[in-house]
PDB file of C-alpha atoms in Angstrom:
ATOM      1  CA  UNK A   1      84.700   0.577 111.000  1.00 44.00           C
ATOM      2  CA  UNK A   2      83.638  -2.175 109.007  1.00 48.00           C
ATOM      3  CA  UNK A   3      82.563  -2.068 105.370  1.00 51.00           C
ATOM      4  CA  UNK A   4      79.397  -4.095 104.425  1.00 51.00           C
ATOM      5  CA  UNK A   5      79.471  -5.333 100.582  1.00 54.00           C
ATOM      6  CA  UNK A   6      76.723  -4.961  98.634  1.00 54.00           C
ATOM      7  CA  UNK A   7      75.326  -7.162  96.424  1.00 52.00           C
ATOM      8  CA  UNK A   8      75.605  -7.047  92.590  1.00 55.00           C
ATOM      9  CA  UNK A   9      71.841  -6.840  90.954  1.00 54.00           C
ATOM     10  CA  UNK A  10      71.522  -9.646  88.565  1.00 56.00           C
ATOM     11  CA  UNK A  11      70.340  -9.607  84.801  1.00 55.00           C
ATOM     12  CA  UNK A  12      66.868 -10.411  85.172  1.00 56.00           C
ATOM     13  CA  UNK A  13      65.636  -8.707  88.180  1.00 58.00           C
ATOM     14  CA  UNK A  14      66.663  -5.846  85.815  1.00 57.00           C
ATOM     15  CA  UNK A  15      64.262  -7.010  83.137  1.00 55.00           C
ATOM     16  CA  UNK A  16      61.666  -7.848  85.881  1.00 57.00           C
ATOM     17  CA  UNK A  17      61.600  -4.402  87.515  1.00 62.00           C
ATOM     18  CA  UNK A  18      61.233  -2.817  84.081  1.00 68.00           C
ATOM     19  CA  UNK A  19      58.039  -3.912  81.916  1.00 72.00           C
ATOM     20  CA  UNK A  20      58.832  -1.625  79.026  1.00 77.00           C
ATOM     21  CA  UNK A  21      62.344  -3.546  78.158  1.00 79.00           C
ATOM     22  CA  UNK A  22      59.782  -6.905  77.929  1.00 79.00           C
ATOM     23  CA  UNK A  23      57.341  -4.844  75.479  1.00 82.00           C
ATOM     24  CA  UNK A  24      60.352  -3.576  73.086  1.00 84.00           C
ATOM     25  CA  UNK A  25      61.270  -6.687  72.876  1.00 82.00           C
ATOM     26  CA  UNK A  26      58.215  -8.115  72.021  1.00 84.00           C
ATOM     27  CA  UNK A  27      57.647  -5.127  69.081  1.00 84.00           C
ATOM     28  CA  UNK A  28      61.154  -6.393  67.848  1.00 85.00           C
ATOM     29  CA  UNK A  29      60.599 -10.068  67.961  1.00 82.00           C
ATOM     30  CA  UNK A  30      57.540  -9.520  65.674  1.00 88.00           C
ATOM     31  CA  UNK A  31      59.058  -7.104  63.214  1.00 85.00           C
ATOM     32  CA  UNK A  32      60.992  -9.725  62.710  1.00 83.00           C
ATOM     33  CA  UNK A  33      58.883 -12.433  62.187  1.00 85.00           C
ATOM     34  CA  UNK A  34      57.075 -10.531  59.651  1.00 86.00           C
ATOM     35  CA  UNK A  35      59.595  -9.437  57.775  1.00 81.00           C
ATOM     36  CA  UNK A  36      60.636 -13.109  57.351  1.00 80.00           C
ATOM     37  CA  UNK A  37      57.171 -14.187  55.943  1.00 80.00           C
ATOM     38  CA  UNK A  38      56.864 -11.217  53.612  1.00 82.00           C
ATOM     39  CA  UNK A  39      60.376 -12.373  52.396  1.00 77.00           C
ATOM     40  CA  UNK A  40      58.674 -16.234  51.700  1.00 75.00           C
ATOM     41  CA  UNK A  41      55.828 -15.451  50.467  1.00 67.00           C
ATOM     42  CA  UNK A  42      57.835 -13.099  47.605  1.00 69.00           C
ATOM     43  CA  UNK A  43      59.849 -16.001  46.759  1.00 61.00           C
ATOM     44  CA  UNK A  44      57.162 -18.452  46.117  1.00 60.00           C
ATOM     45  CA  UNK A  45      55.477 -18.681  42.950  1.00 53.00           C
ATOM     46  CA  UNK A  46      51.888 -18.316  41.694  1.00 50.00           C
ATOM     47  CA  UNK A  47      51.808 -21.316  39.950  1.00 48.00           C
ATOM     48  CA  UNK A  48      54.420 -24.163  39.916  1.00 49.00           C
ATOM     49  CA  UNK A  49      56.376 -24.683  37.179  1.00 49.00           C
ATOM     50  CA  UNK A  50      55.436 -27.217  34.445  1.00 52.00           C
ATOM     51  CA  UNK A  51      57.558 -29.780  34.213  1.00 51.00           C
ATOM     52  CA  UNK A  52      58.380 -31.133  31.209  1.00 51.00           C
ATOM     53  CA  UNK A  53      55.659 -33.841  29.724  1.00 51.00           C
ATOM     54  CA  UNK A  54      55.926 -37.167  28.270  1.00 53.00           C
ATOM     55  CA  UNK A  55      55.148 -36.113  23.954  1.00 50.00           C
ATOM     56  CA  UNK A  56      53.792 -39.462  23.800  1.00 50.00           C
ATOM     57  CA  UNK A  57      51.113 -38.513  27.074  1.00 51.00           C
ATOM     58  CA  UNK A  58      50.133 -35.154  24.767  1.00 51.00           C
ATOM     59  CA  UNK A  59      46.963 -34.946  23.465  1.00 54.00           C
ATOM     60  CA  UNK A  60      46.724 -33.624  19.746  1.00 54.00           C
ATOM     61  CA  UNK A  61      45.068 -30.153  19.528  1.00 54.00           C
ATOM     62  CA  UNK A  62      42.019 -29.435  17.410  1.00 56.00           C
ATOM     63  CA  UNK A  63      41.946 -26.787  14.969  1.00 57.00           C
ATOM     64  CA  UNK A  64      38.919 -24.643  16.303  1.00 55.00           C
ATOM     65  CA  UNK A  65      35.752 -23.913  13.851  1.00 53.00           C
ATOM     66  CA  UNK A  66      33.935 -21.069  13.681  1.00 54.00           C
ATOM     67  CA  UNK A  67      30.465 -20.778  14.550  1.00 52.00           C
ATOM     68  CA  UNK A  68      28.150 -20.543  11.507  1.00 53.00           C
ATOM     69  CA  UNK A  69      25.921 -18.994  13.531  1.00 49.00           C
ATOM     70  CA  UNK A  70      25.366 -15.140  13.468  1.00 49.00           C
ATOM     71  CA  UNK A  71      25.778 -13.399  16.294  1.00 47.00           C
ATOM     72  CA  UNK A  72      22.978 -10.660  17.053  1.00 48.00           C
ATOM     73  CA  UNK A  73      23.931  -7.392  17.685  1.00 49.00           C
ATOM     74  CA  UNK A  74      23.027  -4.626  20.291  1.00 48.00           C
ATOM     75  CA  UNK A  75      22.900  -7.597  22.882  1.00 47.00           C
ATOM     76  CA  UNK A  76      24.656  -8.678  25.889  1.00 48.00           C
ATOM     77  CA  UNK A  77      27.594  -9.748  25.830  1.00 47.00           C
ATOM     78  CA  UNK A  78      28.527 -13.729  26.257  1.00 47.00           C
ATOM     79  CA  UNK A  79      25.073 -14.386  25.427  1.00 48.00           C
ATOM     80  CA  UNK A  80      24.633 -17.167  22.253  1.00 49.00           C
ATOM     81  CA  UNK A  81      22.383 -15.541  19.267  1.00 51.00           C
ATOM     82  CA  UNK A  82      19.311 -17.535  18.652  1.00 59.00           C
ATOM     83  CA  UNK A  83      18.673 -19.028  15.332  1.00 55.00           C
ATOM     84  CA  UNK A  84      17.192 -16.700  12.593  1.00 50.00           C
ATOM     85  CA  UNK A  85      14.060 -17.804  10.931  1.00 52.00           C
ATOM     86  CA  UNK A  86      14.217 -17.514   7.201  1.00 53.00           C
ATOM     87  CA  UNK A  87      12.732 -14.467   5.755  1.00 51.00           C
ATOM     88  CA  UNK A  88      12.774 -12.184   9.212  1.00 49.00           C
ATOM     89  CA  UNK A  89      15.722  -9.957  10.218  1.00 52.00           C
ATOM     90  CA  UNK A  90      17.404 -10.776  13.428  1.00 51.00           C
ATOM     91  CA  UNK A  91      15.594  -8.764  15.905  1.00 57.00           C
ATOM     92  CA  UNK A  92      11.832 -10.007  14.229  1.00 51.00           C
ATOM     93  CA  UNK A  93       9.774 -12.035  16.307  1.00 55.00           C
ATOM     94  CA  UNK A  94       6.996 -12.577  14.350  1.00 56.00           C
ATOM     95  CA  UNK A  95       7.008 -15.663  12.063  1.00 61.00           C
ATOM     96  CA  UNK A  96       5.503 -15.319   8.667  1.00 60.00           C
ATOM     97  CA  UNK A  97       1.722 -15.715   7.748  1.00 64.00           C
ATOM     98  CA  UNK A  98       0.974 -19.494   6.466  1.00 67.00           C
ATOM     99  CA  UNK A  99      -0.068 -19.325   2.429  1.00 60.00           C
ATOM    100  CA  UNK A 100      -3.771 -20.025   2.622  1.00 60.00           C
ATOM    101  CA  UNK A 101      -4.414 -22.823   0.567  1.00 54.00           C
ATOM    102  CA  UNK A 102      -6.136 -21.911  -3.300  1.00 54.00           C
ATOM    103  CA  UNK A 103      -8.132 -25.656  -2.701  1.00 51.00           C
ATOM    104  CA  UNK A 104      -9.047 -28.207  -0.537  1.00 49.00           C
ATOM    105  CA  UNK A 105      -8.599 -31.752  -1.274  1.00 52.00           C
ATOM    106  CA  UNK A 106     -11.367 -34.013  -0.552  1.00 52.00           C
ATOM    107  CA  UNK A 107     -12.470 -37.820  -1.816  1.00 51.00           C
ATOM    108  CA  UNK A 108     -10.846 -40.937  -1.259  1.00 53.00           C
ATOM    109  CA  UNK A 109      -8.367 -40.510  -4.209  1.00 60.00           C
ATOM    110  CA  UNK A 110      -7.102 -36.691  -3.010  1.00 57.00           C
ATOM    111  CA  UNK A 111      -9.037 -34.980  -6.051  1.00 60.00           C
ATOM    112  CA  UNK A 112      -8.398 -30.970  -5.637  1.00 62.00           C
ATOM    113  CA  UNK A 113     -11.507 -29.154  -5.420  1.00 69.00           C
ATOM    114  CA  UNK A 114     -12.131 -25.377  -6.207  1.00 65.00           C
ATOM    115  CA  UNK A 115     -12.103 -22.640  -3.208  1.00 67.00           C
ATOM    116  CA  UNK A 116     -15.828 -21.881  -3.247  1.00 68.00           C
ATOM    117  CA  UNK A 117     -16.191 -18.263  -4.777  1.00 75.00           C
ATOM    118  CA  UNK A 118     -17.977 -15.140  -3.092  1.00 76.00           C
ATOM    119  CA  UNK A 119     -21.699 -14.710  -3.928  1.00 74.00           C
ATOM    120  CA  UNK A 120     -22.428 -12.086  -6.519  1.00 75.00           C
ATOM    121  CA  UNK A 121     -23.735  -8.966  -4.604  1.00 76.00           C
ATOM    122  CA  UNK A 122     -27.810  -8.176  -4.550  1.00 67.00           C
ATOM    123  CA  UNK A 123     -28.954  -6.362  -7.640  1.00 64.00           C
ATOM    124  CA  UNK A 124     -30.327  -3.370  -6.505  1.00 64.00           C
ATOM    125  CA  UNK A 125     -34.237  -3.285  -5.937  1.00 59.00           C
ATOM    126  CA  UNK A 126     -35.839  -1.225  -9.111  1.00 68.00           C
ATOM    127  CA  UNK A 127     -37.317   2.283  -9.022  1.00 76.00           C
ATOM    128  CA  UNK A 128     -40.990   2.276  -8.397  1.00 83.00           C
ATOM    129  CA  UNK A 129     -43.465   2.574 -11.052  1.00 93.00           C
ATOM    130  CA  UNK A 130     -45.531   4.876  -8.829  1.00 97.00           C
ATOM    131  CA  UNK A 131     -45.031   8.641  -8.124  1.00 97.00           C
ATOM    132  CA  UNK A 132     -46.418  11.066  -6.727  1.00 98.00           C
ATOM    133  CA  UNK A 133     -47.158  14.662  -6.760  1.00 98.00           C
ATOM    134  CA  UNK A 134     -47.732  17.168  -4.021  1.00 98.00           C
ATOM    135  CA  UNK A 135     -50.319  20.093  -3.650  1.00 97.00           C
ATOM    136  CA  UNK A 136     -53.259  21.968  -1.265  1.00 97.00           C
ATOM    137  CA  UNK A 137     -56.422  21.782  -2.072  1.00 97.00           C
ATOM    138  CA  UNK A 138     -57.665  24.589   0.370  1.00 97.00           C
ATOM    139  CA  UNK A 139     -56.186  26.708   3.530  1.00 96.00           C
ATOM    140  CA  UNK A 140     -57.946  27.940   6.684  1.00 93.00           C
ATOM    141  CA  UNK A 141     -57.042  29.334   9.906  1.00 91.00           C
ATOM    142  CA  UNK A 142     -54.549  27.431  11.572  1.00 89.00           C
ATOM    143  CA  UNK A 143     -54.497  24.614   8.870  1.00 96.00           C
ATOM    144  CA  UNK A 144     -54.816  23.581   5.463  1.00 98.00           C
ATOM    145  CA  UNK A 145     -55.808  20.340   3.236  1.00 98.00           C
ATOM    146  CA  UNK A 146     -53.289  18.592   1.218  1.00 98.00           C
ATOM    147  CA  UNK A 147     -52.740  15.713  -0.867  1.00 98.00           C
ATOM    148  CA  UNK A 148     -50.418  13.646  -2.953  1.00 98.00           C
ATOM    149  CA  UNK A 149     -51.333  12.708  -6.383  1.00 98.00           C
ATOM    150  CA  UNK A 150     -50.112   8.861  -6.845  1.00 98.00           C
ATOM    151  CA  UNK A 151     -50.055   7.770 -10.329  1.00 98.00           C
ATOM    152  CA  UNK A 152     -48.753   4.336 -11.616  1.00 97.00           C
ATOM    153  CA  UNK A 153     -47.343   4.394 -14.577  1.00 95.00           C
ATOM    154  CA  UNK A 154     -45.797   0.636 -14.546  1.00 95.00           C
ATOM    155  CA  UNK A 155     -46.971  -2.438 -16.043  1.00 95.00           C
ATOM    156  CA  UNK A 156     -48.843  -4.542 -13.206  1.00 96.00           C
ATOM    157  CA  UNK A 157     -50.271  -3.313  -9.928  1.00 96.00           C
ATOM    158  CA  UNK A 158     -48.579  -2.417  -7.184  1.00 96.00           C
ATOM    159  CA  UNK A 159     -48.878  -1.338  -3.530  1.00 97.00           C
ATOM    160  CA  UNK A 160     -47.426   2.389  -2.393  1.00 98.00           C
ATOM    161  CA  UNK A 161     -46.654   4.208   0.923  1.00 98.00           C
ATOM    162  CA  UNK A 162     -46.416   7.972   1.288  1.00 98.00           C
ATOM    163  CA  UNK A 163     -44.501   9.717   3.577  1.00 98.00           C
ATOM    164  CA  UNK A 164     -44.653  13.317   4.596  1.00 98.00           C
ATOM    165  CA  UNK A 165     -42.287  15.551   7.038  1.00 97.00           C
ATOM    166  CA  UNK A 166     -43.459  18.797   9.281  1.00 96.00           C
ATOM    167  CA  UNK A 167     -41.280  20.823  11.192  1.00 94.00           C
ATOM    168  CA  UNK A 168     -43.963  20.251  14.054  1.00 94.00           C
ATOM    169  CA  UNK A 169     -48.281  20.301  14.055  1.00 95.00           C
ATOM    170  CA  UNK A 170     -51.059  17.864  14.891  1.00 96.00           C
ATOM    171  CA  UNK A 171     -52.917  15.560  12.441  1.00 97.00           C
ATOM    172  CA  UNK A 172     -57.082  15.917  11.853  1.00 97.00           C
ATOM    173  CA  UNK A 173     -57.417  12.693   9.906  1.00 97.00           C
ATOM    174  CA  UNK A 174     -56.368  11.451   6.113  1.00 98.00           C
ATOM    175  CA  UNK A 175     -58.100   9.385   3.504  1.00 98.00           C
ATOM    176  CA  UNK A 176     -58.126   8.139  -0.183  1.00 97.00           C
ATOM    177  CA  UNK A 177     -60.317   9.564  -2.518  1.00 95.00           C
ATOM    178  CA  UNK A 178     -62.604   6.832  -4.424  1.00 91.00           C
ATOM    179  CA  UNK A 179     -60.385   3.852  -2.939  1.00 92.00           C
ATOM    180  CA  UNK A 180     -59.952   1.376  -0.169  1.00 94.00           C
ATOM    181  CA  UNK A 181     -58.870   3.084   2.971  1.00 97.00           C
ATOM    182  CA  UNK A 182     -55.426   2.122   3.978  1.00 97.00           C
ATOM    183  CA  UNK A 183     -53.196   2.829   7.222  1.00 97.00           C
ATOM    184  CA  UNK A 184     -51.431   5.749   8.414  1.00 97.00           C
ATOM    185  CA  UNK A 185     -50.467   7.381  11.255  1.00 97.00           C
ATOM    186  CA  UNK A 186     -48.274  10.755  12.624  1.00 97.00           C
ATOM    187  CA  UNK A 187     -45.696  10.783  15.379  1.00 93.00           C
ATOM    188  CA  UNK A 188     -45.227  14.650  15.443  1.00 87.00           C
ATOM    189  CA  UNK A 189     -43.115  15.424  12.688  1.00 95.00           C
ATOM    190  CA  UNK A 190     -43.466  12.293  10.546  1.00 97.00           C
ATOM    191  CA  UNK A 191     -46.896  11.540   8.431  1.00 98.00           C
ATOM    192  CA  UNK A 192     -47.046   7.961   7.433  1.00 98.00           C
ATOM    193  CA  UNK A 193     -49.968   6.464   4.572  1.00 98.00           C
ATOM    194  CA  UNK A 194     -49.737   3.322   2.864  1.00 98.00           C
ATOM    195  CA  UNK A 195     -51.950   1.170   0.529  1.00 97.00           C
ATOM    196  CA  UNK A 196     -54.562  -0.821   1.184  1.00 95.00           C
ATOM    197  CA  UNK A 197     -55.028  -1.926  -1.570  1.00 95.00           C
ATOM    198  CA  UNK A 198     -52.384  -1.581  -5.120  1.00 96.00           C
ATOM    199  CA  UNK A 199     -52.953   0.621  -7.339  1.00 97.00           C
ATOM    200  CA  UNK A 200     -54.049  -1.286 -11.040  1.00 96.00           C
ATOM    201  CA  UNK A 201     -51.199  -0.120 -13.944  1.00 97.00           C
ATOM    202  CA  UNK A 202     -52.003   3.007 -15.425  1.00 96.00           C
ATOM    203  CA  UNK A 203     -54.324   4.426 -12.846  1.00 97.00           C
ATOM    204  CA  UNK A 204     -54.568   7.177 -10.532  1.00 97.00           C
ATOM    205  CA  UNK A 205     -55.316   8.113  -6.993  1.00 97.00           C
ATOM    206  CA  UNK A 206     -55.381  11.297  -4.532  1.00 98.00           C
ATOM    207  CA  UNK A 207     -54.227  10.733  -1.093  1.00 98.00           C
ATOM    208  CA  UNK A 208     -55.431  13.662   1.274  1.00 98.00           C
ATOM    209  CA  UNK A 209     -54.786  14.920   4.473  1.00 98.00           C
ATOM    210  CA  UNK A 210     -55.981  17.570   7.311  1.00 98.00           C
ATOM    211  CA  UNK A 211     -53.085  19.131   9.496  1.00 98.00           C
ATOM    212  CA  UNK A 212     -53.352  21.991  11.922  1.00 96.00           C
ATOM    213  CA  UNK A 213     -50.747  24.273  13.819  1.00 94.00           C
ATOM    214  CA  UNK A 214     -48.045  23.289  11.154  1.00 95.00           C
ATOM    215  CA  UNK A 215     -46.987  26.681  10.465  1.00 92.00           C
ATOM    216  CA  UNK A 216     -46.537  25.723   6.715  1.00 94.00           C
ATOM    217  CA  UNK A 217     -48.423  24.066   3.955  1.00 95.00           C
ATOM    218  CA  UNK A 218     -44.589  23.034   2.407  1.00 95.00           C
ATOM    219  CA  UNK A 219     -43.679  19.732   4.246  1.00 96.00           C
ATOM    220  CA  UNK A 220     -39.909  19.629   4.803  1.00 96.00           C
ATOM    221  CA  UNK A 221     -39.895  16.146   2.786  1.00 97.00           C
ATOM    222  CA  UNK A 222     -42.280  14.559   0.343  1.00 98.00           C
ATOM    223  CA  UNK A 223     -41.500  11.014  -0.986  1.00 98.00           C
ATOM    224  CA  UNK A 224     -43.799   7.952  -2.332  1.00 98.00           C
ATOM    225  CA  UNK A 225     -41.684   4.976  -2.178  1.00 97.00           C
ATOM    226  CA  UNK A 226     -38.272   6.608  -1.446  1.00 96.00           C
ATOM    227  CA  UNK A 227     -38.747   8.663  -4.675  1.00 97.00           C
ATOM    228  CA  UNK A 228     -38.723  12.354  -4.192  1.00 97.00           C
ATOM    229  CA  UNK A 229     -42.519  14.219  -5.129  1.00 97.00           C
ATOM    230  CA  UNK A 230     -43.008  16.461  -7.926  1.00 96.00           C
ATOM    231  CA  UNK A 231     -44.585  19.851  -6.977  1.00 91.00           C
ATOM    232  CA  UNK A 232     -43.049  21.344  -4.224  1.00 78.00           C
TER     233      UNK A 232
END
């Protein structure tokens, strides 16, 4: 009986008929390879090394001034502070008011003239030299007549208007007793008369009127020129 020898399997149809051996081996391979760059790139430097320099090649350093400038605070930082104004605090914005000049100059040769001066206020207008006085002269049913006694007791003649005020009524008509008529008029509470002609110094004159449905004979206001009447 014959023996038949059988071949010995080589190395690498070993490898070939088992992937996993080619994997490990590629794991190890780059374990490796990163272990050796983590070791160079721990043994380099951040910066290079300065060599050493030529003293002539140096420049000369400055001293280094401080800023005059105040720095404002409360604000952000590695921002510059803005100039100050003189007279304001640092956080004012508002620049002061300009002086207003006392004088303008004017004329060829810069002579200063005077700031013109505020006109004196109005003198008040003086009191009229006519008053008056009120009263009835008769009542009725559902009215009455009154009048208002002017008198003048100034110096010259002078013109007059009398005004009378009713809660409410109507108007009949008015006159002047021995003078020139003059206007007048009502708008429902108001009762309006003036002159038609002035009154001569020293004299006197009754102006009279007939109202109905006033519920009074007292008006609520009697005046002859602004000036309050006497009598009621």
């Amino acid at each position: 009986m014959s023996r038949t020898r059988r071949a010995a399997p080589s190395p690498g149809s070993a490898i070939t008929s088992s992937p996993w051996i080619l994997v490990a081996v590629g794991v190890v391979v780059m374990v490796v390879l990163l272990v050796v760059a983590l070791g160079s790139v721990r043994g380099r430097r951040a910066f290079p090394a300065q060599g050493p320099t030529d003293p002539a090649m140096s420049l000369p350093v400055l001293p280094v001034v401080p800023a005059t400038t105040p720095v404002a605070t409360g604000g952000a930082p590695g921002t510059a502070a803005r100039p100050v104004a003189p007279g304001l605090s640092p956080r004012s914005t508002v620049l002061p008011a300009r002086p207003t000049p006392a004088a303008s100059t004017g004329g060829p040769r810069g002579d200063v003239r005077p700031a013109p001066s505020a006109p004196p206020p109005a003198a008040p207008a003086p009191p009229s030299a006519v008053t008056g006085r009120y009263g009835v002269v008769s009542t009725f049913d559902g009215g009455f007549i009154g009048e208002v006694l002017l008198v003048n007791a100034g110096r010259s003649a002078q013109g007059w208007t009398v005004r009378l005020t009713f809660p409410r009524g109507r108007l009949v008509t008015a006159w002047v007793e021995g003078a020139e008529q003059g206007p007048f008029g009502f708008d429902g509470r108001v009762f309006t008369y003036r002159s038609g002609v002035d009154l001569a110094a020293g004299a006197s004159v009754p102006v009279r009127f007939h109202f109905e449905r006033t519920g009074t004979t007292r008006p609520d206001a009697c005046t002859v020129d602004g000036a309050t009447c006497a009598g009621f």
